[in-house]
Amino acid sequence: MASPCISKMEIRQVIGLYFSPTGGTQKIVAAAVHALADRWSVPFQMISYTTPAEREKITAIPFDALVVWGTPVYAGRIPNKTLPFVDDFIQGNGNPIIAIAVFGGRHYDNTLSEMVLKTRQGGMRPIGAAAMVCRHIFSKTLSKGRPTEDDLQQLRDFVTKLQLDDGKELSVPGEPVPQTYYTPLKEDLQPAKFLKSKPQLDEALCIRCGQCVRVCPLGSIRWADKFPVFEGTCIKCQACILNCQQQALKMEDADFLSHVRMLETNVAEGRHNEFFSL
């Protein structure tokens, strides 16, 4: 028997669920959530699953919630290290959900198709999706200043016009069952191999504030000999680098830096947001 679908009269809250190591996805999801809460005159919650401590506190999604789920694009997909949480938590009973993929100007590839697939597998009902441009976390210049207020207003206008119940199935671009990831390239357009690279610490600049330890999404930074040590998996999210007020952290891997230069040279500015509805 099919799960019952939430009706317009049953929406009692809006939930914004997001993975946002550097704040861009949070800002975009918040714009959508606030607009929807105003439309339905209901309360809202913003729920981050960015850090291990945040993920430990999250409980099940209530049946009466309209959900906005946002994630940055990593290699054209949902960040793979977050998938265990996504599979456990993107669960509902017909909850309407809006998927938002946040990308740095190159492309969102299979992220939206993967997000929509995950929502359906979890018993939720995707009613809309958006691919939103944000400043690329690897670059100070690529998609600089995005999202703009115009970007956010486009999103507000889109989500508040979505229909909950019309019997259609949401269609988005991408592989129906995504299998491939984007391969980052160097300036010579050969594969860039920086999977195991990590930020380097300048101990002379480090004031041992512990901010990098607190913001790491994978808990991969620990204290040792009075300085932070990067010993676990690094997903290149740049949270530690961008949150370090002393600028004591930076990426020095040659392939990584070549990939950044390739993006800045070859990715066109002015990419548009994309929206998909039932």
PDB file of C-alpha atoms in Angstrom:
ATOM      1  CA  MET A   1       0.000   0.000   0.000  1.00  0.00           C
ATOM      2  CA  ALA A   2       1.327   3.431  -0.929  1.00  0.00           C
ATOM      3  CA  SER A   3       2.295   5.794   1.873  1.00  0.00           C
ATOM      4  CA  PRO A   4      -0.271   8.524   2.543  1.00  0.00           C
ATOM      5  CA  CYS A   5       0.715  11.918   1.178  1.00  0.00           C
ATOM      6  CA  ILE A   6       0.731  15.009   3.308  1.00  0.00           C
ATOM      7  CA  SER A   7      -1.940  17.463   2.215  1.00  0.00           C
ATOM      8  CA  LYS A   8      -1.842  21.233   2.174  1.00  0.00           C
ATOM      9  CA  MET A   9      -3.808  21.362   5.417  1.00  0.00           C
ATOM     10  CA  GLU A  10      -1.372  19.067   7.213  1.00  0.00           C
ATOM     11  CA  ILE A  11       1.813  21.128   6.808  1.00  0.00           C
ATOM     12  CA  ARG A  12       2.616  22.329  10.299  1.00  0.00           C
ATOM     13  CA  GLN A  13       6.303  23.124   9.932  1.00  0.00           C
ATOM     14  CA  VAL A  14       9.101  23.614   7.434  1.00  0.00           C
ATOM     15  CA  ILE A  15      12.453  21.933   8.023  1.00  0.00           C
ATOM     16  CA  GLY A  16      15.685  23.012   6.374  1.00  0.00           C
ATOM     17  CA  LEU A  17      18.225  20.184   6.358  1.00  0.00           C
ATOM     18  CA  TYR A  18      21.695  20.968   5.104  1.00  0.00           C
ATOM     19  CA  PHE A  19      25.367  20.038   4.868  1.00  0.00           C
ATOM     20  CA  SER A  20      27.301  23.304   4.739  1.00  0.00           C
ATOM     21  CA  PRO A  21      30.978  23.326   5.774  1.00  0.00           C
ATOM     22  CA  THR A  22      31.537  26.932   4.646  1.00  0.00           C
ATOM     23  CA  GLY A  23      28.056  28.428   4.995  1.00  0.00           C
ATOM     24  CA  GLY A  24      26.955  28.831   1.371  1.00  0.00           C
ATOM     25  CA  THR A  25      24.466  25.984   1.337  1.00  0.00           C
ATOM     26  CA  GLN A  26      23.064  27.059   4.702  1.00  0.00           C
ATOM     27  CA  LYS A  27      22.385  30.559   3.343  1.00  0.00           C
ATOM     28  CA  ILE A  28      20.602  29.197   0.289  1.00  0.00           C
ATOM     29  CA  VAL A  29      18.491  26.683   2.211  1.00  0.00           C
ATOM     30  CA  ALA A  30      17.551  29.362   4.748  1.00  0.00           C
ATOM     31  CA  ALA A  31      16.199  31.611   1.996  1.00  0.00           C
ATOM     32  CA  ALA A  32      13.913  28.839   0.770  1.00  0.00           C
ATOM     33  CA  VAL A  33      12.818  27.802   4.263  1.00  0.00           C
ATOM     34  CA  HIS A  34      11.930  31.321   5.384  1.00  0.00           C
ATOM     35  CA  ALA A  35       9.905  31.913   2.212  1.00  0.00           C
ATOM     36  CA  LEU A  36       7.975  28.660   2.663  1.00  0.00           C
ATOM     37  CA  ALA A  37       7.344  29.259   6.365  1.00  0.00           C
ATOM     38  CA  ASP A  38       5.910  32.666   5.490  1.00  0.00           C
ATOM     39  CA  ARG A  39       3.769  31.183   2.740  1.00  0.00           C
ATOM     40  CA  TRP A  40       2.249  28.495   4.975  1.00  0.00           C
ATOM     41  CA  SER A  41       2.310  30.616   8.163  1.00  0.00           C
ATOM     42  CA  VAL A  42       4.040  27.827  10.071  1.00  0.00           C
ATOM     43  CA  PRO A  43       7.191  27.611  12.214  1.00  0.00           C
ATOM     44  CA  PHE A  44      10.483  26.377  10.792  1.00  0.00           C
ATOM     45  CA  GLN A  45      13.644  24.593  11.892  1.00  0.00           C
ATOM     46  CA  MET A  46      17.113  24.785  10.383  1.00  0.00           C
ATOM     47  CA  ILE A  47      18.970  21.510  10.953  1.00  0.00           C
ATOM     48  CA  SER A  48      22.636  21.113  10.075  1.00  0.00           C
ATOM     49  CA  TYR A  49      24.223  17.694   9.607  1.00  0.00           C
ATOM     50  CA  THR A  50      27.634  19.184   8.864  1.00  0.00           C
ATOM     51  CA  THR A  51      29.705  18.108  11.878  1.00  0.00           C
ATOM     52  CA  PRO A  52      29.786  14.815  13.793  1.00  0.00           C
ATOM     53  CA  ALA A  53      28.373  16.534  16.885  1.00  0.00           C
ATOM     54  CA  GLU A  54      25.420  17.879  14.894  1.00  0.00           C
ATOM     55  CA  ARG A  55      24.700  14.536  13.269  1.00  0.00           C
ATOM     56  CA  GLU A  56      24.526  12.808  16.654  1.00  0.00           C
ATOM     57  CA  LYS A  57      21.706  15.100  17.818  1.00  0.00           C
ATOM     58  CA  ILE A  58      19.344  14.750  14.852  1.00  0.00           C
ATOM     59  CA  THR A  59      16.103  12.834  15.252  1.00  0.00           C
ATOM     60  CA  ALA A  60      13.544  11.582  12.742  1.00  0.00           C
ATOM     61  CA  ILE A  61      11.749  13.956  10.396  1.00  0.00           C
ATOM     62  CA  PRO A  62       8.173  14.617  11.597  1.00  0.00           C
ATOM     63  CA  PHE A  63       5.337  13.507   9.354  1.00  0.00           C
ATOM     64  CA  ASP A  64       3.827  16.999   9.172  1.00  0.00           C
ATOM     65  CA  ALA A  65       6.986  18.686   7.823  1.00  0.00           C
ATOM     66  CA  LEU A  66       7.708  20.138   4.421  1.00  0.00           C
ATOM     67  CA  VAL A  67      11.454  19.570   3.965  1.00  0.00           C
ATOM     68  CA  VAL A  68      14.086  21.591   2.122  1.00  0.00           C
ATOM     69  CA  TRP A  69      17.277  19.562   1.725  1.00  0.00           C
ATOM     70  CA  GLY A  70      20.484  21.223   0.538  1.00  0.00           C
ATOM     71  CA  THR A  71      23.955  19.865  -0.144  1.00  0.00           C
ATOM     72  CA  PRO A  72      27.018  21.180  -1.963  1.00  0.00           C
ATOM     73  CA  VAL A  73      28.155  19.354  -5.078  1.00  0.00           C
ATOM     74  CA  TYR A  74      31.357  17.330  -4.662  1.00  0.00           C
ATOM     75  CA  ALA A  75      32.709  15.776  -7.886  1.00  0.00           C
ATOM     76  CA  GLY A  76      29.263  16.003  -9.422  1.00  0.00           C
ATOM     77  CA  ARG A  77      27.490  14.084  -6.677  1.00  0.00           C
ATOM     78  CA  ILE A  78      26.312  14.224  -3.068  1.00  0.00           C
ATOM     79  CA  PRO A  79      29.505  14.269  -0.928  1.00  0.00           C
ATOM     80  CA  ASN A  80      30.140  10.542  -0.590  1.00  0.00           C
ATOM     81  CA  LYS A  81      31.261  10.697   3.049  1.00  0.00           C
ATOM     82  CA  THR A  82      27.819  12.030   3.986  1.00  0.00           C
ATOM     83  CA  LEU A  83      25.912   9.192   2.303  1.00  0.00           C
ATOM     84  CA  PRO A  84      25.631   6.959   5.407  1.00  0.00           C
ATOM     85  CA  PHE A  85      23.851   9.788   7.223  1.00  0.00           C
ATOM     86  CA  VAL A  86      21.722  10.626   4.181  1.00  0.00           C
ATOM     87  CA  ASP A  87      20.596   7.023   3.804  1.00  0.00           C
ATOM     88  CA  ASP A  88      19.642   6.847   7.490  1.00  0.00           C
ATOM     89  CA  PHE A  89      17.993  10.234   7.841  1.00  0.00           C
ATOM     90  CA  ILE A  90      16.315  11.045   4.517  1.00  0.00           C
ATOM     91  CA  GLN A  91      13.339   8.974   5.588  1.00  0.00           C
ATOM     92  CA  GLY A  92       9.708  10.029   5.636  1.00  0.00           C
ATOM     93  CA  ASN A  93       6.142   8.981   5.127  1.00  0.00           C
ATOM     94  CA  GLY A  94       5.181  10.895   2.028  1.00  0.00           C
ATOM     95  CA  ASN A  95       6.766  14.148   3.228  1.00  0.00           C
ATOM     96  CA  PRO A  96       7.058  16.694   0.412  1.00  0.00           C
ATOM     97  CA  ILE A  97      10.709  17.608  -0.093  1.00  0.00           C
ATOM     98  CA  ILE A  98      12.614  20.129  -2.192  1.00  0.00           C
ATOM     99  CA  ALA A  99      16.169  19.183  -3.213  1.00  0.00           C
ATOM    100  CA  ILE A 100      18.780  21.911  -3.644  1.00  0.00           C
ATOM    101  CA  ALA A 101      22.219  21.197  -5.113  1.00  0.00           C
ATOM    102  CA  VAL A 102      24.717  24.013  -4.571  1.00  0.00           C
ATOM    103  CA  PHE A 103      27.566  24.196  -7.096  1.00  0.00           C
ATOM    104  CA  GLY A 104      30.514  26.481  -7.697  1.00  0.00           C
ATOM    105  CA  GLY A 105      29.875  27.325 -11.328  1.00  0.00           C
ATOM    106  CA  ARG A 106      31.249  24.254 -13.118  1.00  0.00           C
ATOM    107  CA  HIS A 107      28.165  21.973 -13.070  1.00  0.00           C
ATOM    108  CA  TYR A 108      26.006  19.959 -10.708  1.00  0.00           C
ATOM    109  CA  ASP A 109      26.227  16.833 -12.938  1.00  0.00           C
ATOM    110  CA  ASN A 110      24.334  13.983 -11.207  1.00  0.00           C
ATOM    111  CA  THR A 111      23.746  15.613  -7.833  1.00  0.00           C
ATOM    112  CA  LEU A 112      20.069  16.434  -8.284  1.00  0.00           C
ATOM    113  CA  SER A 113      19.272  13.051  -9.812  1.00  0.00           C
ATOM    114  CA  GLU A 114      21.014  11.356  -6.879  1.00  0.00           C
ATOM    115  CA  MET A 115      19.194  13.548  -4.354  1.00  0.00           C
ATOM    116  CA  VAL A 116      15.795  12.835  -5.911  1.00  0.00           C
ATOM    117  CA  LEU A 117      16.590   9.112  -5.960  1.00  0.00           C
ATOM    118  CA  LYS A 118      17.540   9.187  -2.260  1.00  0.00           C
ATOM    119  CA  THR A 119      14.339  10.995  -1.303  1.00  0.00           C
ATOM    120  CA  ARG A 120      12.187   8.455  -3.121  1.00  0.00           C
ATOM    121  CA  GLN A 121      14.085   5.532  -1.626  1.00  0.00           C
ATOM    122  CA  GLY A 122      13.449   7.084   1.793  1.00  0.00           C
ATOM    123  CA  GLY A 123       9.699   7.285   1.282  1.00  0.00           C
ATOM    124  CA  MET A 124       9.604  11.033   0.658  1.00  0.00           C
ATOM    125  CA  ARG A 125       7.914  12.879  -2.199  1.00  0.00           C
ATOM    126  CA  PRO A 126      10.117  15.293  -4.212  1.00  0.00           C
ATOM    127  CA  ILE A 127       8.015  18.228  -5.411  1.00  0.00           C
ATOM    128  CA  GLY A 128      10.787  20.477  -6.697  1.00  0.00           C
ATOM    129  CA  ALA A 129      14.521  20.797  -7.178  1.00  0.00           C
ATOM    130  CA  ALA A 130      17.017  23.589  -7.744  1.00  0.00           C
ATOM    131  CA  ALA A 131      20.660  23.864  -8.752  1.00  0.00           C
ATOM    132  CA  MET A 132      22.021  27.042  -7.184  1.00  0.00           C
ATOM    133  CA  VAL A 133      25.306  28.778  -7.970  1.00  0.00           C
ATOM    134  CA  CYS A 134      27.575  29.671  -5.054  1.00  0.00           C
ATOM    135  CA  ARG A 135      31.171  30.836  -4.851  1.00  0.00           C
ATOM    136  CA  HIS A 136      33.457  27.881  -5.545  1.00  0.00           C
ATOM    137  CA  ILE A 137      35.075  26.824  -2.279  1.00  0.00           C
ATOM    138  CA  PHE A 138      38.420  26.189  -4.017  1.00  0.00           C
ATOM    139  CA  SER A 139      38.688  29.669  -5.519  1.00  0.00           C
ATOM    140  CA  LYS A 140      38.544  33.294  -4.388  1.00  0.00           C
ATOM    141  CA  THR A 141      37.301  34.403  -7.803  1.00  0.00           C
ATOM    142  CA  LEU A 142      35.140  31.682  -9.382  1.00  0.00           C
ATOM    143  CA  SER A 143      31.467  32.613  -8.952  1.00  0.00           C
ATOM    144  CA  LYS A 144      32.569  35.324  -6.536  1.00  0.00           C
ATOM    145  CA  GLY A 145      29.669  37.024  -4.796  1.00  0.00           C
ATOM    146  CA  ARG A 146      27.199  34.226  -5.479  1.00  0.00           C
ATOM    147  CA  PRO A 147      24.567  33.688  -4.356  1.00  0.00           C
ATOM    148  CA  THR A 148      23.476  37.252  -4.955  1.00  0.00           C
ATOM    149  CA  GLU A 149      20.243  38.660  -3.599  1.00  0.00           C
ATOM    150  CA  ASP A 150      18.774  38.112  -7.066  1.00  0.00           C
ATOM    151  CA  ASP A 151      19.786  34.435  -6.885  1.00  0.00           C
ATOM    152  CA  LEU A 152      18.052  34.072  -3.537  1.00  0.00           C
ATOM    153  CA  GLN A 153      14.934  35.873  -4.747  1.00  0.00           C
ATOM    154  CA  GLN A 154      14.722  33.523  -7.733  1.00  0.00           C
ATOM    155  CA  LEU A 155      14.741  30.638  -5.270  1.00  0.00           C
ATOM    156  CA  ARG A 156      12.109  32.233  -3.015  1.00  0.00           C
ATOM    157  CA  ASP A 157       9.825  32.841  -5.979  1.00  0.00           C
ATOM    158  CA  PHE A 158      10.308  29.265  -7.181  1.00  0.00           C
ATOM    159  CA  VAL A 159       9.626  27.434  -3.917  1.00  0.00           C
ATOM    160  CA  THR A 160       6.563  29.454  -3.008  1.00  0.00           C
ATOM    161  CA  LYS A 161       4.907  28.563  -6.325  1.00  0.00           C
ATOM    162  CA  LEU A 162       5.461  24.805  -6.033  1.00  0.00           C
ATOM    163  CA  GLN A 163       2.385  22.578  -5.928  1.00  0.00           C
ATOM    164  CA  LEU A 164       2.084  19.803  -3.354  1.00  0.00           C
ATOM    165  CA  ASP A 165      -0.522  17.539  -4.918  1.00  0.00           C
ATOM    166  CA  ASP A 166      -0.900  17.136  -8.655  1.00  0.00           C
ATOM    167  CA  GLY A 167      -0.060  13.469  -9.182  1.00  0.00           C
ATOM    168  CA  LYS A 168       3.038  14.070 -11.325  1.00  0.00           C
ATOM    169  CA  GLU A 169       6.570  12.754 -10.790  1.00  0.00           C
ATOM    170  CA  LEU A 170       9.503  15.148 -10.585  1.00  0.00           C
ATOM    171  CA  SER A 171      12.061  14.839 -13.372  1.00  0.00           C
ATOM    172  CA  VAL A 172      15.588  16.262 -13.150  1.00  0.00           C
ATOM    173  CA  PRO A 173      18.715  15.978 -15.351  1.00  0.00           C
ATOM    174  CA  GLY A 174      21.350  13.338 -14.644  1.00  0.00           C
ATOM    175  CA  GLU A 175      21.802   9.598 -14.509  1.00  0.00           C
ATOM    176  CA  PRO A 176      18.686   7.867 -13.108  1.00  0.00           C
ATOM    177  CA  VAL A 177      20.920   5.792 -10.829  1.00  0.00           C
ATOM    178  CA  PRO A 178      24.192   7.754 -10.651  1.00  0.00           C
ATOM    179  CA  GLN A 179      27.342   5.674 -10.809  1.00  0.00           C
ATOM    180  CA  THR A 180      30.069   8.032 -11.955  1.00  0.00           C
ATOM    181  CA  TYR A 181      31.859  10.957 -10.320  1.00  0.00           C
ATOM    182  CA  TYR A 182      33.429  13.959 -12.023  1.00  0.00           C
ATOM    183  CA  THR A 183      37.198  13.590 -12.519  1.00  0.00           C
ATOM    184  CA  PRO A 184      39.026  16.809 -11.594  1.00  0.00           C
ATOM    185  CA  LEU A 185      41.523  17.951 -14.196  1.00  0.00           C
ATOM    186  CA  LYS A 186      44.808  19.847 -14.114  1.00  0.00           C
ATOM    187  CA  GLU A 187      45.698  22.737 -16.408  1.00  0.00           C
ATOM    188  CA  ASP A 188      46.910  20.266 -19.037  1.00  0.00           C
ATOM    189  CA  LEU A 189      43.473  18.580 -18.803  1.00  0.00           C
ATOM    190  CA  GLN A 190      44.971  15.413 -17.381  1.00  0.00           C
ATOM    191  CA  PRO A 191      43.429  13.925 -14.209  1.00  0.00           C
ATOM    192  CA  ALA A 192      44.369  15.795 -11.050  1.00  0.00           C
ATOM    193  CA  LYS A 193      45.242  13.394  -8.248  1.00  0.00           C
ATOM    194  CA  PHE A 194      44.794  15.072  -4.887  1.00  0.00           C
ATOM    195  CA  LEU A 195      42.437  12.669  -3.127  1.00  0.00           C
ATOM    196  CA  LYS A 196      44.803  12.195  -0.182  1.00  0.00           C
ATOM    197  CA  SER A 197      46.016  15.774   0.093  1.00  0.00           C
ATOM    198  CA  LYS A 198      45.319  17.768   3.265  1.00  0.00           C
ATOM    199  CA  PRO A 199      45.737  21.371   4.407  1.00  0.00           C
ATOM    200  CA  GLN A 200      49.177  22.338   5.628  1.00  0.00           C
ATOM    201  CA  LEU A 201      49.604  24.190   8.910  1.00  0.00           C
ATOM    202  CA  ASP A 202      51.965  27.104   9.478  1.00  0.00           C
ATOM    203  CA  GLU A 203      52.702  26.661  13.186  1.00  0.00           C
ATOM    204  CA  ALA A 204      54.155  30.161  13.396  1.00  0.00           C
ATOM    205  CA  LEU A 205      50.738  31.603  12.590  1.00  0.00           C
ATOM    206  CA  CYS A 206      48.600  29.138  14.537  1.00  0.00           C
ATOM    207  CA  ILE A 207      47.220  30.517  17.830  1.00  0.00           C
ATOM    208  CA  ARG A 208      45.744  27.123  18.810  1.00  0.00           C
ATOM    209  CA  CYS A 209      42.178  28.435  18.995  1.00  0.00           C
ATOM    210  CA  GLY A 210      40.738  25.036  18.043  1.00  0.00           C
ATOM    211  CA  GLN A 211      38.329  26.360  15.442  1.00  0.00           C
ATOM    212  CA  CYS A 212      39.621  23.989  12.753  1.00  0.00           C
ATOM    213  CA  VAL A 213      39.043  21.032  15.087  1.00  0.00           C
ATOM    214  CA  ARG A 214      35.460  22.140  15.767  1.00  0.00           C
ATOM    215  CA  VAL A 215      34.386  22.758  12.162  1.00  0.00           C
ATOM    216  CA  CYS A 216      35.843  19.681  10.431  1.00  0.00           C
ATOM    217  CA  PRO A 217      32.846  17.749   9.033  1.00  0.00           C
ATOM    218  CA  LEU A 218      34.554  14.395   9.474  1.00  0.00           C
ATOM    219  CA  GLY A 219      36.249  15.019  12.813  1.00  0.00           C
ATOM    220  CA  SER A 220      39.563  14.424  11.063  1.00  0.00           C
ATOM    221  CA  ILE A 221      41.555  17.023  13.006  1.00  0.00           C
ATOM    222  CA  ARG A 222      42.836  16.371  16.533  1.00  0.00           C
ATOM    223  CA  TRP A 223      45.191  17.991  19.021  1.00  0.00           C
ATOM    224  CA  ALA A 224      48.772  16.743  19.282  1.00  0.00           C
ATOM    225  CA  ASP A 225      51.793  18.501  20.790  1.00  0.00           C
ATOM    226  CA  LYS A 226      49.709  21.661  21.223  1.00  0.00           C
ATOM    227  CA  PHE A 227      48.930  21.936  17.507  1.00  0.00           C
ATOM    228  CA  PRO A 228      46.105  20.531  15.364  1.00  0.00           C
ATOM    229  CA  VAL A 229      47.019  17.438  13.381  1.00  0.00           C
ATOM    230  CA  PHE A 230      45.229  16.313  10.219  1.00  0.00           C
ATOM    231  CA  GLU A 231      45.084  12.560  10.548  1.00  0.00           C
ATOM    232  CA  GLY A 232      41.733  11.465   9.107  1.00  0.00           C
ATOM    233  CA  THR A 233      40.062  11.726   5.715  1.00  0.00           C
ATOM    234  CA  CYS A 234      39.973  15.193   4.175  1.00  0.00           C
ATOM    235  CA  ILE A 235      37.110  15.966   1.782  1.00  0.00           C
ATOM    236  CA  LYS A 236      38.640  19.306   0.682  1.00  0.00           C
ATOM    237  CA  CYS A 237      35.612  21.192   2.004  1.00  0.00           C
ATOM    238  CA  GLN A 238      37.858  24.128   3.024  1.00  0.00           C
ATOM    239  CA  ALA A 239      35.987  24.603   6.312  1.00  0.00           C
ATOM    240  CA  CYS A 240      39.178  24.665   8.370  1.00  0.00           C
ATOM    241  CA  ILE A 241      40.948  26.997   5.938  1.00  0.00           C
ATOM    242  CA  LEU A 242      38.119  29.511   5.589  1.00  0.00           C
ATOM    243  CA  ASN A 243      37.392  29.505   9.343  1.00  0.00           C
ATOM    244  CA  CYS A 244      41.009  30.147  10.331  1.00  0.00           C
ATOM    245  CA  GLN A 245      41.262  33.850  11.152  1.00  0.00           C
ATOM    246  CA  GLN A 246      45.057  33.628  11.257  1.00  0.00           C
ATOM    247  CA  GLN A 247      45.276  32.164   7.725  1.00  0.00           C
ATOM    248  CA  ALA A 248      47.512  29.475   9.169  1.00  0.00           C
ATOM    249  CA  LEU A 249      46.131  26.754   6.892  1.00  0.00           C
ATOM    250  CA  LYS A 250      46.425  26.330   3.151  1.00  0.00           C
ATOM    251  CA  MET A 251      46.422  23.724   0.423  1.00  0.00           C
ATOM    252  CA  GLU A 252      49.840  23.199  -1.132  1.00  0.00           C
ATOM    253  CA  ASP A 253      49.296  20.062  -3.220  1.00  0.00           C
ATOM    254  CA  ALA A 254      50.483  20.767  -6.784  1.00  0.00           C
ATOM    255  CA  ASP A 255      47.682  18.839  -8.484  1.00  0.00           C
ATOM    256  CA  PHE A 256      45.051  20.544  -6.335  1.00  0.00           C
ATOM    257  CA  LEU A 257      46.409  24.007  -7.151  1.00  0.00           C
ATOM    258  CA  SER A 258      46.607  23.130 -10.852  1.00  0.00           C
ATOM    259  CA  HIS A 259      42.971  22.006 -10.743  1.00  0.00           C
ATOM    260  CA  VAL A 260      41.951  25.329  -9.208  1.00  0.00           C
ATOM    261  CA  ARG A 261      43.778  27.233 -11.956  1.00  0.00           C
ATOM    262  CA  MET A 262      42.092  25.043 -14.568  1.00  0.00           C
ATOM    263  CA  LEU A 263      38.663  25.863 -13.131  1.00  0.00           C
ATOM    264  CA  GLU A 264      39.407  29.582 -13.001  1.00  0.00           C
ATOM    265  CA  THR A 265      40.581  29.505 -16.623  1.00  0.00           C
ATOM    266  CA  ASN A 266      37.956  27.255 -18.190  1.00  0.00           C
ATOM    267  CA  VAL A 267      34.725  27.620 -16.224  1.00  0.00           C
ATOM    268  CA  ALA A 268      32.556  30.396 -17.604  1.00  0.00           C
ATOM    269  CA  GLU A 269      31.268  33.001 -15.201  1.00  0.00           C
ATOM    270  CA  GLY A 270      27.632  33.945 -15.012  1.00  0.00           C
ATOM    271  CA  ARG A 271      26.154  30.474 -14.732  1.00  0.00           C
ATOM    272  CA  HIS A 272      22.412  30.448 -14.210  1.00  0.00           C
ATOM    273  CA  ASN A 273      20.478  28.726 -11.466  1.00  0.00           C
ATOM    274  CA  GLU A 274      18.201  25.948 -12.669  1.00  0.00           C
ATOM    275  CA  PHE A 275      14.788  25.013 -11.323  1.00  0.00           C
ATOM    276  CA  PHE A 276      12.620  21.920 -11.777  1.00  0.00           C
ATOM    277  CA  SER A 277       9.024  21.404 -10.709  1.00  0.00           C
ATOM    278  CA  LEU A 278       6.292  18.785 -11.107  1.00  0.00           C
TER     279      LEU A 278
END
